[in-house]
C-alpha positions as a LaTeX table, in Angstrom:
\begin{tabular}{lrrr}
\hline
Residue & $x$ (\AA) & $y$ (\AA) & $z$ (\AA) \\
\hline
Glu1 & 100.70 & 124.38 & 132.29 \\
Phe2 & 97.91 & 126.67 & 131.15 \\
Cys3 & 100.53 & 129.17 & 130.00 \\
Arg4 & 102.48 & 126.48 & 128.18 \\
Ile5 & 99.43 & 125.21 & 126.30 \\
Ser6 & 97.99 & 128.62 & 125.42 \\
Gly7 & 101.29 & 130.33 & 124.68 \\
Tyr8 & 100.35 & 133.36 & 126.80 \\
Ser9 & 102.23 & 134.59 & 129.83 \\
Glu10 & 100.51 & 134.73 & 133.23 \\
Ser11 & 100.36 & 138.55 & 133.09 \\
Glu12 & 98.63 & 138.36 & 129.69 \\
Ile13 & 96.15 & 135.67 & 130.75 \\
Val14 & 94.91 & 137.39 & 133.91 \\
Arg15 & 93.75 & 140.35 & 131.83 \\
Met16 & 91.76 & 138.15 & 129.38 \\
Lys17 & 88.23 & 136.80 & 129.50 \\
Ser18 & 88.07 & 133.02 & 129.51 \\
Leu19 & 86.25 & 132.79 & 126.16 \\
Glu20 & 88.79 & 134.96 & 124.34 \\
Ile21 & 91.10 & 132.05 & 123.50 \\
Val22 & 88.23 & 129.76 & 122.45 \\
Gln23 & 87.78 & 129.37 & 118.69 \\
Arg24 & 84.90 & 131.43 & 117.40 \\
Asp25 & 82.87 & 128.43 & 116.15 \\
Asp26 & 83.09 & 126.79 & 119.59 \\
Lys27 & 82.35 & 129.78 & 121.83 \\
Gln28 & 78.59 & 129.19 & 122.04 \\
Ser29 & 78.89 & 125.45 & 122.82 \\
Val30 & 81.58 & 126.14 & 125.45 \\
Arg31 & 79.36 & 128.73 & 127.14 \\
Glu32 & 76.34 & 126.38 & 127.12 \\
Asn33 & 78.32 & 123.37 & 128.37 \\
Ala34 & 79.99 & 125.39 & 131.12 \\
Ile35 & 76.61 & 126.71 & 132.37 \\
Lys36 & 75.14 & 123.20 & 132.37 \\
Met37 & 78.12 & 121.84 & 134.28 \\
Leu38 & 77.99 & 124.65 & 136.84 \\
Lys39 & 74.28 & 123.87 & 137.37 \\
Gly40 & 75.04 & 120.16 & 137.77 \\
Glu41 & 73.21 & 119.23 & 134.56 \\
Leu42 & 76.37 & 117.99 & 132.83 \\
Thr43 & 78.95 & 115.68 & 134.39 \\
Ser44 & 81.13 & 114.59 & 131.44 \\
Pro45 & 84.03 & 116.81 & 130.32 \\
Tyr46 & 83.35 & 118.80 & 127.17 \\
Glu47 & 85.75 & 119.18 & 124.27 \\
His48 & 86.49 & 122.33 & 122.30 \\
Arg49 & 89.19 & 124.14 & 120.36 \\
Ile50 & 91.31 & 127.11 & 121.36 \\
Leu51 & 93.66 & 129.34 & 119.43 \\
Thr52 & 97.05 & 129.79 & 121.05 \\
Lys53 & 98.97 & 133.04 & 121.00 \\
Gln54 & 100.84 & 131.62 & 117.99 \\
Asn55 & 97.43 & 131.13 & 116.25 \\
Glu56 & 97.70 & 127.35 & 116.52 \\
Ala57 & 94.52 & 125.36 & 117.02 \\
Arg58 & 94.55 & 122.99 & 120.02 \\
Trp59 & 91.86 & 120.58 & 121.21 \\
Ile60 & 91.01 & 120.94 & 124.90 \\
Ile61 & 89.12 & 118.78 & 127.39 \\
Glu62 & 87.55 & 120.95 & 130.06 \\
Thr63 & 85.46 & 120.72 & 133.24 \\
Val64 & 84.31 & 123.54 & 135.53 \\
Ile65 & 82.90 & 123.65 & 139.07 \\
Pro66 & 81.64 & 126.58 & 141.20 \\
Ile67 & 83.84 & 127.58 & 144.15 \\
Asn68 & 84.40 & 130.42 & 146.59 \\
Tyr69 & 87.71 & 132.16 & 146.02 \\
Glu70 & 88.89 & 134.83 & 148.41 \\
Gly71 & 85.32 & 135.43 & 149.57 \\
Arg72 & 83.81 & 135.66 & 146.09 \\
Lys73 & 81.95 & 133.22 & 143.84 \\
Ala74 & 84.29 & 131.86 & 141.20 \\
Val75 & 84.80 & 129.01 & 138.77 \\
Leu76 & 87.54 & 126.42 & 138.99 \\
Gly77 & 88.38 & 124.99 & 135.61 \\
Tyr78 & 90.25 & 121.82 & 134.66 \\
Phe79 & 91.93 & 122.38 & 131.28 \\
Met80 & 93.81 & 119.56 & 129.47 \\
Asp81 & 95.42 & 119.51 & 126.01 \\
Asn82 & 93.91 & 116.62 & 124.06 \\
Thr83 & 95.21 & 117.54 & 120.59 \\
Asn84 & 97.41 & 114.49 & 120.08 \\
Cys85 & 94.58 & 112.13 & 121.00 \\
Val86 & 92.20 & 113.91 & 118.63 \\
His87 & 94.71 & 113.71 & 115.78 \\
Ala88 & 95.32 & 110.03 & 116.52 \\
Arg89 & 91.57 & 109.42 & 116.54 \\
Glu90 & 91.17 & 111.23 & 113.22 \\
Ala91 & 94.06 & 109.25 & 111.71 \\
Leu92 & 92.49 & 106.02 & 112.95 \\
Thr93 & 89.13 & 107.00 & 111.45 \\
Ile94 & 90.79 & 107.74 & 108.10 \\
Ser95 & 92.69 & 104.46 & 108.25 \\
Glu96 & 89.53 & 102.50 & 109.08 \\
Asp97 & 87.66 & 104.25 & 106.28 \\
Lys98 & 90.38 & 103.31 & 103.77 \\
Phe99 & 90.37 & 99.72 & 105.05 \\
Gln100 & 86.58 & 99.49 & 104.66 \\
Lys101 & 86.76 & 100.83 & 101.09 \\
Val102 & 89.42 & 98.28 & 100.14 \\
Phe103 & 87.57 & 95.49 & 101.98 \\
Arg104 & 84.23 & 96.25 & 100.31 \\
Ser105 & 85.36 & 97.07 & 96.77 \\
Ser106 & 88.14 & 94.51 & 96.23 \\
Pro107 & 87.56 & 92.04 & 93.35 \\
Asp108 & 89.26 & 89.40 & 95.52 \\
Trp109 & 87.34 & 87.65 & 98.29 \\
Phe110 & 87.92 & 89.22 & 101.71 \\
Val111 & 86.67 & 87.63 & 104.91 \\
Ile112 & 87.15 & 88.22 & 108.62 \\
Ser113 & 86.57 & 85.18 & 110.80 \\
Thr114 & 87.48 & 83.85 & 114.20 \\
Leu115 & 90.31 & 81.36 & 114.37 \\
Glu116 & 87.64 & 78.74 & 115.12 \\
Gly117 & 86.10 & 79.48 & 111.73 \\
Phe118 & 83.02 & 81.61 & 112.47 \\
Tyr119 & 82.48 & 84.34 & 109.87 \\
Val120 & 82.48 & 87.89 & 111.27 \\
Asp121 & 82.38 & 89.83 & 107.98 \\
Val122 & 82.66 & 89.12 & 104.25 \\
Asn123 & 82.79 & 91.34 & 101.18 \\
Glu124 & 80.61 & 91.41 & 98.07 \\
Ala125 & 83.16 & 89.55 & 95.94 \\
Phe126 & 82.97 & 86.59 & 98.32 \\
Leu127 & 79.17 & 86.55 & 98.18 \\
Arg128 & 79.06 & 86.81 & 94.37 \\
Ala129 & 81.57 & 84.01 & 93.90 \\
Thr130 & 80.23 & 81.56 & 96.48 \\
Gly131 & 76.55 & 82.23 & 95.82 \\
Tyr132 & 75.72 & 82.73 & 99.50 \\
Ala133 & 73.71 & 85.63 & 100.95 \\
Lys134 & 75.34 & 87.55 & 103.77 \\
Glu135 & 72.81 & 86.36 & 106.36 \\
Glu136 & 73.59 & 82.74 & 105.38 \\
Val137 & 77.27 & 83.23 & 106.22 \\
Leu138 & 77.71 & 85.61 & 109.16 \\
Gly139 & 77.91 & 83.76 & 112.46 \\
Arg140 & 78.19 & 80.41 & 110.67 \\
Asn141 & 81.22 & 78.15 & 110.73 \\
Thr142 & 83.23 & 77.52 & 107.56 \\
Ile143 & 83.35 & 73.78 & 108.25 \\
Asp144 & 79.57 & 73.58 & 108.82 \\
Leu145 & 79.02 & 75.35 & 105.49 \\
Gly146 & 81.40 & 72.90 & 103.81 \\
Ile147 & 83.35 & 75.64 & 102.05 \\
Trp148 & 86.71 & 73.97 & 102.66 \\
Val149 & 86.68 & 70.83 & 100.50 \\
Asp150 & 89.33 & 69.30 & 102.75 \\
Pro151 & 88.77 & 70.50 & 106.36 \\
Gln152 & 92.29 & 69.33 & 107.21 \\
Asp153 & 93.62 & 72.14 & 105.00 \\
Arg154 & 92.05 & 74.65 & 107.36 \\
Val155 & 93.44 & 72.88 & 110.41 \\
Glu156 & 96.95 & 73.11 & 108.94 \\
Met157 & 96.37 & 76.73 & 107.94 \\
Val158 & 95.33 & 77.75 & 111.47 \\
Lys159 & 98.34 & 75.91 & 112.90 \\
Thr160 & 100.65 & 77.93 & 110.62 \\
Leu161 & 98.82 & 81.13 & 111.54 \\
Arg162 & 99.29 & 80.51 & 115.25 \\
Glu163 & 102.99 & 79.80 & 114.75 \\
Lys164 & 103.89 & 82.52 & 112.25 \\
Gly165 & 100.95 & 84.94 & 112.31 \\
Val166 & 100.64 & 84.84 & 108.53 \\
Val167 & 99.88 & 82.46 & 105.64 \\
Arg168 & 100.73 & 83.33 & 102.03 \\
Asn169 & 99.36 & 81.86 & 98.77 \\
Leu170 & 98.11 & 78.54 & 100.11 \\
Glu171 & 96.53 & 76.56 & 97.25 \\
Val172 & 93.27 & 74.98 & 98.40 \\
Glu173 & 89.89 & 73.94 & 97.03 \\
Phe174 & 86.66 & 75.71 & 98.03 \\
Arg175 & 83.14 & 74.40 & 97.53 \\
Met176 & 80.55 & 76.93 & 96.35 \\
Lys177 & 76.91 & 76.88 & 97.43 \\
Ser178 & 76.06 & 75.21 & 94.12 \\
Gly179 & 78.52 & 72.40 & 94.87 \\
Glu180 & 81.04 & 73.58 & 92.28 \\
Ile181 & 84.68 & 73.20 & 93.32 \\
Arg182 & 86.95 & 76.19 & 92.77 \\
His183 & 90.73 & 76.35 & 93.11 \\
Val184 & 91.91 & 79.36 & 95.13 \\
Leu185 & 95.00 & 81.02 & 96.58 \\
Trp186 & 94.47 & 81.75 & 100.28 \\
Ser187 & 96.42 & 84.37 & 102.26 \\
Ala188 & 95.65 & 85.35 & 105.84 \\
Glu189 & 96.96 & 87.27 & 108.85 \\
Val190 & 96.02 & 87.31 & 112.52 \\
Ile191 & 94.42 & 90.60 & 113.66 \\
Thr192 & 92.63 & 91.93 & 116.72 \\
Tyr193 & 89.05 & 92.70 & 115.74 \\
Gly194 & 86.62 & 93.93 & 118.38 \\
Glu195 & 88.99 & 92.83 & 121.16 \\
Glu196 & 89.00 & 89.28 & 119.77 \\
Glu197 & 91.77 & 87.44 & 117.96 \\
Cys198 & 90.58 & 86.90 & 114.39 \\
Leu199 & 92.02 & 86.33 & 110.95 \\
Ile200 & 91.58 & 88.48 & 107.88 \\
Ala201 & 91.92 & 86.50 & 104.68 \\
Met202 & 92.18 & 87.33 & 101.01 \\
Thr203 & 91.21 & 84.64 & 98.51 \\
Arg204 & 91.97 & 84.75 & 94.80 \\
Asp205 & 90.15 & 82.40 & 92.42 \\
Ile206 & 92.69 & 80.64 & 90.18 \\
Thr207 & 90.33 & 78.02 & 88.71 \\
Asp208 & 90.55 & 79.42 & 85.17 \\
Arg209 & 94.34 & 79.60 & 85.44 \\
Gln210 & 94.46 & 76.01 & 86.67 \\
Arg211 & 92.27 & 74.88 & 83.76 \\
Ala212 & 94.43 & 76.75 & 81.27 \\
Gln213 & 97.54 & 75.10 & 82.73 \\
Gln214 & 95.90 & 71.67 & 82.52 \\
Glu215 & 94.85 & 72.31 & 78.92 \\
Gln216 & 98.38 & 73.43 & 78.06 \\
Leu217 & 99.79 & 70.32 & 79.72 \\
Ser218 & 97.33 & 68.12 & 77.81 \\
Arg219 & 98.32 & 69.80 & 74.53 \\
Glu220 & 101.99 & 69.27 & 75.27 \\
Lys221 & 101.35 & 65.61 & 76.09 \\
Leu222 & 99.36 & 65.18 & 72.87 \\
Glu223 & 102.11 & 66.83 & 70.83 \\
Gly224 & 104.60 & 64.45 & 72.43 \\
Val225 & 102.45 & 61.43 & 71.59 \\
Leu226 & 102.06 & 62.62 & 67.99 \\
Glu227 & 105.81 & 63.10 & 67.65 \\
Ile228 & 106.43 & 59.59 & 68.96 \\
Ala229 & 103.72 & 58.21 & 66.67 \\
Gly230 & 105.24 & 59.98 & 63.68 \\
Ala231 & 108.70 & 58.67 & 64.45 \\
Thr232 & 107.33 & 55.16 & 64.99 \\
Cys233 & 105.47 & 55.25 & 61.67 \\
His234 & 108.64 & 56.34 & 59.93 \\
Glu235 & 110.62 & 53.50 & 61.52 \\
Ile236 & 107.96 & 50.95 & 60.57 \\
Asn237 & 107.51 & 52.33 & 57.05 \\
Gln238 & 111.15 & 51.78 & 56.04 \\
Pro239 & 111.22 & 47.95 & 56.40 \\
Leu240 & 107.71 & 47.73 & 54.95 \\
Gln241 & 108.92 & 49.44 & 51.78 \\
His242 & 111.49 & 46.65 & 51.37 \\
Met243 & 109.00 & 43.93 & 52.26 \\
Tyr244 & 106.45 & 44.87 & 49.60 \\
Pro245 & 108.73 & 44.08 & 46.58 \\
Leu246 & 109.88 & 40.83 & 48.20 \\
Leu247 & 106.29 & 39.78 & 48.83 \\
Asn248 & 105.39 & 40.62 & 45.24 \\
Glu249 & 108.18 & 38.37 & 43.98 \\
Val250 & 107.12 & 35.54 & 46.26 \\
Ile251 & 103.49 & 35.87 & 45.13 \\
Gln252 & 104.54 & 35.79 & 41.49 \\
Asp253 & 106.70 & 32.66 & 42.04 \\
Asn254 & 104.30 & 30.93 & 44.36 \\
Pro255 & 100.73 & 32.33 & 44.23 \\
\hline
\end{tabular}
């Protein structure tokens, strides 16, 4: 296994010093950690990089203990390739970093809460829009804060989440700290956050769009009323034009 990981044959390895395959930047820390472990001062495995015969960098987990081997003092080493785990850890770190940047900088409201409604984390857009400070929200329940104008909407939302794992573009009303009511589109998914089942939700404020639609609808209704009024006036005006001469004649004959 050591030969497979390092790329060297057994005949090549037995002629090498143990630090030869260790990357130059890690040689000093490997030496120090090995000495500490041999003295009993270090019990946890230490991690370092090696260069294989093919000049490929590999991450290694290693432990060493003192032994007697064929009548001489020696060191028994445990040497395990941990490269895939390190790469996975690095990829996860990058992914989490990207998520945090999106979460923090998004102009839409992002929140993470338990399915019971307790806020775990919120972004700046949420705080700016609602008027709450972060310490007023975290650990509090959405229903206690009165953010959902109709608490039944949240009950139905959680029911859908439990059944389907996702909710998309649910139109609801949210109450701000000031008491103002805002119309929003709510989307959420179930995630595991800190070993707990939570939901991550994105909220988009559509109040201005709703108002614009209402104003457009009002204008269309008014235009319809004006058209009907114009047509009605025209229909009334025609017989009136005939009535005026007749009335004039009657008045002349019989004041």
